Amino acid sequence: MANTILIGSQWGDEGKGKIIDVITTEHKWVVRYQGGNNAGHTVEIGEERHVLHLLPSGILREGCSCVIGNGVVIDPAALKQEIDEVESRGYATAGRLFVSDRAHVIMPYHRLIDEYREGRATAKEKIGTTKRGIGPSYADKAARVGLRMGDMLLPDFAERVRRKVEENNVILEALGAPLPVADEVVAEYTALAKSLTPYIQDTVTLLNQADRRGESILFEGAQGAMLDIDFGTYPYVTSSNATAGGACTGSGIPPHRIERVIGVIKGYTTRVGEGPFPTELNDDTGEALRRAGNEFGATTGRPRRCGWFDAVVARYSAMINGIDFWALTKMDVLDQQPVIRVCVAYEYEGQRYEQVPGLISVLEGCRPVYEELPGWNCRTSDITRFDDLPDRARAYIARLEELTGVSVGIVSVGPQRDRTFVVESVYQPSV
Ligand code: GDP
Ligand code: IMO
Ligand code: MG
């Protein structure tokens, strides 16, 4: 049993929820450490399909304890709704879901600022956010003016909410947004505080105690490395550290307690929202990938932008996250492609780039350098062993390994739990 960080290695939606669900059998705890309900993690169990936004995917495994860590920003209404939803499907949350008292609260004015700022932005300035209030809530955290979940336990919580609403109405007025009525927000948030109180805890101590007892912890990343606020395609990013480093600051578990990092990666690339995407396909092939992969946002329903596998992104992601092995998903989506292209480097003004450039203006001008591999043209979704994959699919995987310098340990060929197999020479599950 090993403390494991699992992160998205591209622009999100790599299939983290599915892989988390498969490997939770090895872990006692699953922890969300950044992001908020901008995430949408899909888990399919038999005929049931769950899309989790805030709750760690471990909530769907009996015996698994779940933490929403201090690094997450929480919309209490969204959390309450999600708890009610999983409970109605027969998954208990009492005594196995713990919410950090240090996590910041998303308020109605955060959502409105997010929406109206995007509304006023020029085409170039638009980020294409999920409008969930994520950025403004993290901004308040950094400015030290935010409310935290622990504040809900205090006798003067209502008064604090009232003051924040009045303070933020000044900003909302300047943005031309509707102004929330303080009394209504106070009533809504005090009611939510009452229902969420049993879940709010000092999760930093709780998790470190569990770690000392030898119980293993799985850190569930949201978004992806290229959406990380520091390492991603800034400003077209989310407002938190989606990379592996965020797991420590977002949970309170120290770095030396982490034993491995798994990077989830798709056999091609997708992106939702604005920003550079060197391998994007605005043609029939892109449309075919979108259709075959059902590439529509799990949170907003927006069609995802689709493109070929970008080994520059994967190599960069492996470097900044310290990936031990890849969990490669959606291989089945490539089944019908006669020829598969892989971006091995970028070219910009006559110069070759093997790593993602830091300057967004350079990245925007980068052209992908492609290599072509033959497709396998057969169905892989019923395959259950790595050795049974067609030769050309195995050659494709070997090439991705070579280009990224990281081995593939898990392969996924369908959305369901059982459409997953391991490469035993790279990774042996302990359960
Ligand atoms: P996450 O945000 O990284 O958890 O990913 P999403 O849930 O947003 O998007 C991944 C989508 O692909 C979901 O609809 C999954 O059910 C689906 N999925 C995951 N793995 C596979 C796979 O190997 N093949 C196919 N066809 N679909 C997959
Ligand atoms: P999961 O965890 C894909 C994108 C948004 C937008 C940018 C900023 O399911 O992989 P935000 O609302 O966070 O301020 O939006 O980030 N984005 C995601 N894209 N998957 C996600 O989560 C995302 N969460 C945010 O589309 O471009
Ligand atoms: Mg998603």
Coordinates of C-alpha atoms and ligand atoms in Angstrom, one line a residue:
M1 CA 0.0 0.0 0.0
A2 CA 1.5 3.3 -1.0
N3 CA 0.4 6.9 -0.8
T4 CA -0.3 7.8 -4.4
I5 CA -1.0 11.0 -6.3
L6 CA -3.1 10.6 -9.4
I7 CA -3.2 13.7 -11.7
G8 CA -4.5 14.6 -15.1
S9 CA -1.5 15.1 -17.4
Q10 CA -3.1 17.1 -20.3
W11 CA -5.9 19.7 -20.1
G12 CA -8.3 17.7 -17.9
D13 CA -11.0 15.0 -18.6
E14 CA -8.3 12.3 -19.1
G15 CA -10.5 9.8 -17.3
K16 CA -9.2 10.4 -13.8
G17 CA -12.5 9.5 -12.2
K18 CA -12.5 6.1 -13.8
I19 CA -8.9 5.3 -13.0
I20 CA -9.4 6.5 -9.4
D21 CA -12.4 4.2 -9.0
V22 CA -10.3 1.2 -10.2
I23 CA -7.4 1.8 -7.9
T24 CA -9.3 2.8 -4.8
T25 CA -9.3 -0.9 -3.9
E26 CA -5.7 -0.3 -2.9
H27 CA -6.4 2.7 -0.7
K28 CA -8.3 3.5 2.5
W29 CA -8.5 7.2 1.8
V30 CA -9.3 9.3 -1.2
V31 CA -8.5 13.0 -1.0
R32 CA -9.5 15.9 -3.3
Y33 CA -6.8 18.6 -2.8
Q34 CA -7.5 21.4 -5.3
G35 CA -10.2 22.8 -7.6
G36 CA -13.8 22.8 -6.9
N37 CA -17.0 21.9 -8.7
N38 CA -15.5 23.0 -12.0
A39 CA -14.3 19.3 -12.1
G40 CA -16.5 16.6 -13.5
H41 CA -15.2 13.0 -12.9
T42 CA -17.2 10.2 -14.5
V43 CA -17.4 6.8 -12.9
E44 CA -19.4 4.0 -14.6
I45 CA -20.3 1.0 -12.5
G46 CA -22.4 -1.5 -14.4
E47 CA -25.5 0.4 -15.7
E48 CA -24.9 3.3 -13.3
R49 CA -23.2 6.4 -14.4
H50 CA -22.0 8.9 -11.8
V51 CA -20.5 12.4 -12.4
L52 CA -18.8 13.7 -9.4
H53 CA -17.8 17.3 -9.0
L54 CA -16.7 17.8 -5.5
L55 CA -16.9 14.5 -3.8
P56 CA -13.8 12.3 -4.1
S57 CA -14.5 9.3 -6.4
G58 CA -13.8 6.9 -3.5
I59 CA -17.3 7.7 -2.2
L60 CA -18.5 5.0 -4.5
R61 CA -16.4 2.3 -2.8
E62 CA -17.7 1.0 0.5
G63 CA -15.0 1.1 3.2
C64 CA -13.2 4.0 1.6
S65 CA -13.0 7.3 3.6
C66 CA -13.0 10.6 1.7
V67 CA -11.6 14.0 2.4
I68 CA -12.2 17.3 0.7
G69 CA -8.9 19.0 1.6
N70 CA -7.9 22.5 2.5
G71 CA -6.8 23.3 -1.0
V72 CA -10.3 22.9 -2.5
V73 CA -12.8 25.7 -2.9
I74 CA -16.3 24.6 -1.9
D75 CA -19.7 25.8 -3.1
P76 CA -21.8 24.6 -0.2
A77 CA -25.0 24.3 -2.2
A78 CA -23.3 22.2 -4.8
L79 CA -21.7 20.0 -2.1
K80 CA -25.1 19.5 -0.3
Q81 CA -26.7 18.6 -3.6
E82 CA -24.0 16.1 -4.4
I83 CA -24.2 14.5 -1.0
D84 CA -28.0 14.2 -1.4
E85 CA -27.5 12.7 -4.9
V86 CA -25.1 9.9 -3.8
E87 CA -27.1 9.2 -0.7
S88 CA -30.2 8.7 -2.8
R89 CA -28.3 6.2 -4.9
G90 CA -27.5 4.2 -1.7
Y91 CA -24.0 5.5 -0.9
A92 CA -23.6 6.6 2.8
T93 CA -21.6 9.7 3.6
A94 CA -21.9 10.0 7.4
G95 CA -18.7 9.0 9.1
R96 CA -16.8 8.6 5.9
L97 CA -16.8 12.0 4.3
F98 CA -14.7 14.8 5.9
V99 CA -14.5 18.4 4.8
S100 CA -11.6 20.6 5.8
D101 CA -12.3 23.5 8.1
R102 CA -9.6 25.3 6.2
A103 CA -11.2 25.0 2.7
H104 CA -12.5 28.2 1.3
V105 CA -16.2 28.8 0.6
I106 CA -17.5 29.9 -2.8
M107 CA -20.1 32.6 -2.4
P108 CA -22.9 33.8 -4.8
Y109 CA -20.8 36.9 -5.6
H110 CA -17.9 34.7 -6.7
R111 CA -20.1 33.1 -9.3
L112 CA -21.4 36.4 -10.4
I113 CA -17.9 38.0 -10.6
D114 CA -16.7 35.0 -12.7
E115 CA -19.7 35.3 -15.1
Y116 CA -19.7 39.0 -15.5
R117 CA -15.9 39.4 -15.8
E118 CA -16.0 36.8 -18.6
G119 CA -19.0 38.6 -20.1
R120 CA -17.1 41.9 -20.3
A121 CA -13.8 40.4 -21.6
T122 CA -12.7 40.8 -25.2
A123 CA -12.4 37.6 -27.3
K124 CA -8.7 37.4 -26.5
E125 CA -9.2 37.9 -22.8
K126 CA -12.0 35.2 -22.3
I127 CA -10.8 32.1 -20.5
G128 CA -14.0 30.1 -21.0
T129 CA -14.4 29.3 -17.3
T130 CA -17.0 27.0 -16.0
K131 CA -18.6 30.0 -14.3
R132 CA -18.6 28.2 -10.9
G133 CA -16.8 31.1 -9.1
I134 CA -13.5 29.2 -8.8
G135 CA -11.1 32.0 -9.8
P136 CA -12.8 34.7 -7.6
S137 CA -12.9 32.4 -4.6
Y138 CA -9.1 31.6 -4.9
A139 CA -8.5 35.3 -5.4
D140 CA -10.2 36.1 -2.1
K141 CA -8.1 33.3 -0.4
A142 CA -4.9 34.9 -1.7
A143 CA -6.1 38.3 -0.7
R144 CA -6.9 36.9 2.8
V145 CA -10.5 38.1 2.7
G146 CA -12.2 34.7 2.1
L147 CA -14.6 32.8 4.3
R148 CA -13.6 29.2 5.2
M149 CA -15.7 26.2 5.9
G150 CA -14.6 26.4 9.6
D151 CA -16.3 29.8 9.8
M152 CA -19.6 28.0 9.4
L153 CA -19.1 26.6 12.9
L154 CA -18.8 30.0 14.5
P155 CA -21.6 31.9 16.3
D156 CA -21.0 35.0 14.2
F157 CA -21.1 33.2 10.8
A158 CA -24.3 35.0 9.7
E159 CA -22.8 38.4 10.5
R160 CA -19.6 37.5 8.5
V161 CA -21.7 36.5 5.5
R162 CA -23.7 39.7 5.6
R163 CA -20.5 41.9 5.7
K164 CA -19.0 40.0 2.8
V165 CA -22.1 40.3 0.7
E166 CA -22.3 44.0 1.3
E167 CA -18.6 44.5 0.6
N168 CA -18.8 42.5 -2.7
N169 CA -22.0 44.3 -3.9
V170 CA -19.7 47.3 -4.6
I171 CA -17.7 45.2 -7.1
L172 CA -20.8 43.6 -8.6
E173 CA -22.4 47.0 -9.1
A174 CA -19.3 48.2 -11.0
L175 CA -19.5 45.0 -13.2
G176 CA -23.1 45.6 -14.0
A177 CA -24.1 42.4 -12.3
P178 CA -27.3 41.8 -10.2
L179 CA -26.8 42.4 -6.5
P180 CA -27.6 39.5 -4.1
V181 CA -29.8 40.4 -1.2
A182 CA -27.8 40.1 2.0
D183 CA -30.8 38.6 4.0
E184 CA -31.4 35.9 1.4
V185 CA -27.7 34.9 1.2
V186 CA -27.5 34.8 5.0
A187 CA -30.6 32.6 5.2
E188 CA -29.3 30.2 2.5
Y189 CA -25.7 29.9 3.9
T190 CA -26.8 29.5 7.5
A191 CA -29.1 26.7 6.5
L192 CA -26.3 25.1 4.5
A193 CA -23.9 25.5 7.4
K194 CA -26.3 23.6 9.6
S195 CA -26.5 20.6 7.2
L196 CA -22.8 20.5 6.5
T197 CA -21.5 21.0 10.1
P198 CA -21.3 17.2 10.8
Y199 CA -18.7 16.9 7.9
I200 CA -16.5 19.8 8.8
Q201 CA -13.2 18.8 10.6
D202 CA -9.5 19.4 11.0
T203 CA -8.7 17.1 8.1
V204 CA -5.0 17.9 8.3
T205 CA -4.6 16.1 11.6
L206 CA -7.1 13.4 10.6
L207 CA -5.1 12.5 7.5
N208 CA -1.7 12.6 9.2
Q209 CA -3.0 10.3 11.9
A210 CA -4.3 7.9 9.3
D211 CA -1.0 8.0 7.5
R212 CA 0.8 7.2 10.8
R213 CA -1.5 4.2 11.3
G214 CA -0.3 2.9 7.9
E215 CA -3.5 3.6 6.1
S216 CA -2.8 4.4 2.5
I217 CA -4.0 7.6 0.8
L218 CA -4.9 8.3 -2.8
F219 CA -4.8 12.0 -3.9
E220 CA -7.3 12.7 -6.6
G221 CA -6.2 15.5 -8.9
A222 CA -8.8 17.6 -10.7
Q223 CA -8.2 19.4 -14.0
G224 CA -4.8 18.7 -15.6
A225 CA -1.2 19.8 -15.6
M226 CA -1.7 22.2 -18.5
L227 CA -4.5 24.0 -16.6
D228 CA -2.2 24.5 -13.5
I229 CA -2.0 28.1 -12.5
D230 CA 1.8 28.1 -12.5
F231 CA 2.8 25.5 -15.1
G232 CA -0.2 25.6 -17.5
T233 CA -1.0 27.9 -20.4
Y234 CA -1.5 31.0 -18.3
P235 CA -3.8 32.9 -18.3
Y236 CA -5.9 30.2 -19.9
V237 CA -5.8 28.0 -16.8
T238 CA -7.7 27.3 -13.6
S239 CA -6.8 29.0 -10.4
S240 CA -5.1 26.2 -8.5
N241 CA -2.1 23.9 -8.6
A242 CA -3.5 20.8 -10.5
T243 CA 0.0 19.3 -10.6
A244 CA 1.4 16.8 -8.1
G245 CA 2.9 19.5 -5.8
G246 CA -0.7 20.7 -5.0
A247 CA -1.4 17.4 -3.2
C248 CA 0.8 18.4 -0.3
T249 CA -0.2 22.0 0.1
G250 CA -3.8 21.1 -0.5
S251 CA -4.0 18.3 2.2
G252 CA -1.3 18.9 4.8
I253 CA 0.5 15.6 4.0
P254 CA 4.2 16.3 3.7
P255 CA 6.1 15.5 0.5
H256 CA 8.3 12.7 1.9
R257 CA 5.1 10.7 2.7
I258 CA 4.2 10.4 -1.1
E259 CA 5.4 7.2 -2.7
R260 CA 4.3 7.4 -6.2
V261 CA 2.7 9.6 -8.8
I262 CA 0.4 8.2 -11.6
G263 CA -0.3 10.4 -14.6
V264 CA -3.6 9.9 -16.4
I265 CA -3.3 10.5 -20.2
K266 CA -5.6 10.0 -23.1
G267 CA -4.4 8.4 -26.4
Y268 CA -5.2 11.7 -28.0
T269 CA -5.8 15.2 -26.6
T270 CA -8.8 17.3 -25.6
R271 CA -9.3 20.7 -24.1
V272 CA -12.4 22.7 -22.9
G273 CA -12.4 26.4 -22.8
E274 CA -10.1 28.9 -24.5
G275 CA -6.3 28.9 -24.9
P276 CA -3.6 27.5 -27.2
F277 CA -3.8 23.8 -28.2
P278 CA -1.1 23.0 -30.8
T279 CA -2.5 19.7 -32.0
E280 CA -6.1 20.8 -32.3
L281 CA -8.0 19.3 -35.2
N282 CA -10.7 21.6 -36.6
D283 CA -11.7 19.1 -39.3
D284 CA -13.5 15.8 -39.8
T285 CA -10.9 13.8 -37.8
G286 CA -11.4 16.1 -34.8
E287 CA -15.2 15.6 -35.2
A288 CA -14.7 11.8 -35.4
L289 CA -12.6 11.8 -32.2
R290 CA -15.3 13.9 -30.5
R291 CA -18.0 11.5 -31.5
A292 CA -16.1 8.3 -30.8
G293 CA -14.9 9.6 -27.5
N294 CA -18.2 11.3 -26.5
E295 CA -16.1 14.4 -25.9
F296 CA -18.6 16.7 -24.2
G297 CA -17.9 18.4 -20.9
A298 CA -19.0 16.5 -17.8
T299 CA -19.7 19.7 -16.0
T300 CA -20.9 22.2 -18.6
G301 CA -21.8 20.0 -21.5
R302 CA -19.6 22.0 -23.9
P303 CA -18.1 20.1 -26.9
R304 CA -14.5 19.4 -26.1
R305 CA -11.8 20.5 -28.6
C306 CA -10.0 17.4 -29.9
G307 CA -6.6 16.8 -31.3
W308 CA -3.7 14.3 -31.7
F309 CA -1.6 13.1 -28.8
D310 CA 0.9 15.8 -27.9
A311 CA 4.2 14.2 -26.6
V312 CA 5.6 17.6 -25.8
V313 CA 2.8 18.1 -23.3
A314 CA 3.2 14.6 -21.9
R315 CA 7.0 14.9 -21.6
Y316 CA 6.6 18.3 -19.8
S317 CA 3.9 16.9 -17.6
A318 CA 6.1 13.9 -16.7
M319 CA 8.9 16.3 -15.8
I320 CA 6.9 18.7 -13.5
N321 CA 4.9 15.9 -11.8
G322 CA 7.5 13.2 -11.5
I323 CA 5.2 10.7 -13.1
D324 CA 6.1 7.0 -12.2
F325 CA 3.9 5.5 -14.8
W326 CA 1.0 6.5 -17.1
A327 CA -2.6 5.3 -17.0
L328 CA -3.4 5.5 -20.7
T329 CA -7.1 5.9 -21.3
K330 CA -9.5 5.9 -24.3
M331 CA -7.3 3.7 -26.5
D332 CA -10.6 2.3 -28.0
V333 CA -11.5 5.8 -29.3
L334 CA -8.6 5.4 -31.8
D335 CA -9.8 2.0 -33.1
Q336 CA -11.2 3.4 -36.4
Q337 CA -8.3 5.8 -37.3
P338 CA -6.4 4.5 -40.4
V339 CA -3.4 6.6 -39.5
I340 CA -2.6 8.1 -36.1
R341 CA -0.4 11.1 -35.7
V342 CA 1.7 12.0 -32.7
C343 CA 3.2 15.4 -32.1
V344 CA 6.9 14.8 -31.2
A345 CA 8.1 18.5 -31.0
Y346 CA 7.0 22.0 -31.8
E347 CA 8.5 24.4 -34.3
Y348 CA 8.5 28.2 -33.8
E349 CA 10.3 30.7 -36.0
G350 CA 12.7 28.0 -37.3
Q351 CA 13.5 26.7 -33.8
R352 CA 12.5 23.2 -32.5
Y353 CA 11.0 22.9 -29.0
E354 CA 11.1 19.6 -27.1
Q355 CA 9.4 21.2 -24.0
V356 CA 6.4 23.4 -23.5
P357 CA 7.6 27.1 -23.8
G358 CA 6.7 29.3 -20.8
L359 CA 5.7 32.3 -23.0
I360 CA 2.1 32.0 -24.1
S361 CA 2.9 34.1 -27.2
V362 CA 5.5 31.6 -28.3
L363 CA 3.2 28.6 -27.6
E364 CA 0.4 30.3 -29.6
G365 CA 2.7 30.4 -32.6
C366 CA 4.1 26.8 -32.2
R367 CA 3.4 24.4 -35.0
P368 CA 3.3 20.7 -34.2
V369 CA 5.9 18.4 -35.8
Y370 CA 4.1 15.1 -36.5
E371 CA 5.1 11.5 -36.8
E372 CA 2.6 9.0 -38.3
L373 CA 1.9 5.6 -37.1
P374 CA -0.5 3.0 -38.7
G375 CA -3.8 2.5 -37.0
W376 CA -5.0 -1.0 -35.9
N377 CA -8.5 -0.8 -37.4
C378 CA -10.1 -3.3 -35.0
R379 CA -12.2 -3.2 -31.8
T380 CA -10.1 -3.1 -28.6
S381 CA -12.9 -2.5 -26.1
D382 CA -13.4 -6.2 -25.3
I383 CA -9.7 -6.8 -24.7
T384 CA -8.8 -7.7 -21.1
R385 CA -5.1 -8.4 -21.3
F386 CA -2.2 -6.2 -22.5
D387 CA -0.8 -9.0 -24.6
D388 CA -4.1 -9.4 -26.5
L389 CA -3.9 -5.8 -27.9
P390 CA -3.3 -5.7 -31.6
D391 CA 0.5 -5.4 -32.5
R392 CA -0.1 -1.9 -33.9
A393 CA -1.8 -0.7 -30.7
R394 CA 1.2 -2.1 -28.7
A395 CA 3.6 -0.3 -31.0
Y396 CA 1.7 2.9 -30.5
I397 CA 2.0 2.5 -26.8
A398 CA 5.7 1.7 -27.0
R399 CA 6.2 4.9 -29.1
L400 CA 4.4 7.0 -26.5
E401 CA 6.6 5.5 -23.8
E402 CA 9.7 6.3 -25.8
L403 CA 8.7 9.8 -26.6
T404 CA 7.8 10.6 -23.0
G405 CA 10.4 8.6 -21.1
V406 CA 7.6 7.1 -18.9
S407 CA 6.2 3.5 -19.1
V408 CA 2.5 2.7 -19.3
G409 CA 1.2 0.8 -16.3
I410 CA -2.6 0.9 -16.8
V411 CA -4.5 0.8 -20.0
S412 CA -8.2 1.7 -20.4
V413 CA -10.4 0.6 -23.3
G414 CA -13.8 1.7 -22.2
P415 CA -15.7 3.8 -19.5
Q416 CA -16.6 0.8 -17.3
R417 CA -14.5 -0.5 -14.3
D418 CA -13.8 -3.8 -16.0
R419 CA -12.5 -2.2 -19.2
T420 CA -9.1 -1.7 -17.6
F421 CA -6.0 -3.8 -17.5
V422 CA -2.4 -3.5 -16.2
V423 CA 1.0 -4.0 -17.6
E424 CA 2.4 -6.3 -15.0
S425 CA 6.0 -5.5 -15.6
V426 CA 5.3 -1.9 -14.7
Y427 CA 2.6 -2.0 -12.0
Q428 CA 1.1 -4.7 -9.8
P429 CA -1.9 -3.7 -7.8
S430 CA -1.6 -4.8 -4.2
V431 CA -5.2 -5.8 -3.9
Ligands
GDP1 P1 -12.0 13.2 -15.7 O1 -12.5 14.6 -15.5 O2 -10.5 13.1 -15.9 O3 -12.4 12.3 -14.5 O4 -12.7 12.6 -17.0 P2 -14.2 12.9 -17.4 O5 -15.1 12.0 -16.6 O6 -14.6 14.3 -17.5 O7 -14.2 12.4 -19.0 C1 -13.7 11.2 -19.3 C2 -14.9 10.5 -20.1 O8 -14.3 9.4 -20.8 C3 -16.0 10.0 -19.3 O9 -17.2 10.1 -20.0 C4 -15.6 8.5 -19.0 O10 -16.7 7.7 -18.7 C5 -15.0 8.2 -20.3 N1 -13.9 7.2 -20.3 C6 -12.9 7.0 -19.4 N2 -12.0 6.0 -19.8 C7 -12.5 5.6 -21.0 C8 -11.9 4.7 -22.0 O11 -10.9 4.1 -21.8 N3 -12.6 4.6 -23.2 C9 -13.8 5.3 -23.4 N4 -14.4 5.1 -24.6 N5 -14.3 6.2 -22.5 C10 -13.6 6.4 -21.4
IMO2 P1 -11.7 17.8 -14.6 O1 -11.3 17.6 -13.2 C1 -11.5 20.3 -18.2 C2 -11.2 24.6 -17.6 C3 -12.3 25.5 -18.1 C4 -11.6 26.8 -18.4 C5 -10.5 26.8 -17.4 C6 -10.8 27.7 -16.2 O2 -13.1 17.2 -14.9 O3 -10.6 17.4 -15.6 P2 -12.4 27.5 -14.1 O4 -13.9 27.4 -14.0 O5 -11.6 26.4 -13.5 O6 -12.0 28.9 -13.7 O7 -12.1 27.5 -15.7 O8 -10.3 25.5 -16.9 N1 -11.5 23.5 -16.7 C7 -11.6 22.2 -17.0 N2 -11.4 21.6 -18.2 N3 -11.7 19.5 -17.1 C8 -11.8 20.1 -15.9 O9 -11.9 19.4 -14.8 C9 -11.8 21.5 -15.8 N4 -12.0 22.4 -14.8 C10 -11.8 23.6 -15.4 O10 -13.0 24.9 -19.2 O11 -11.0 26.6 -19.7
MG3 MG -13.8 15.9 -16.3

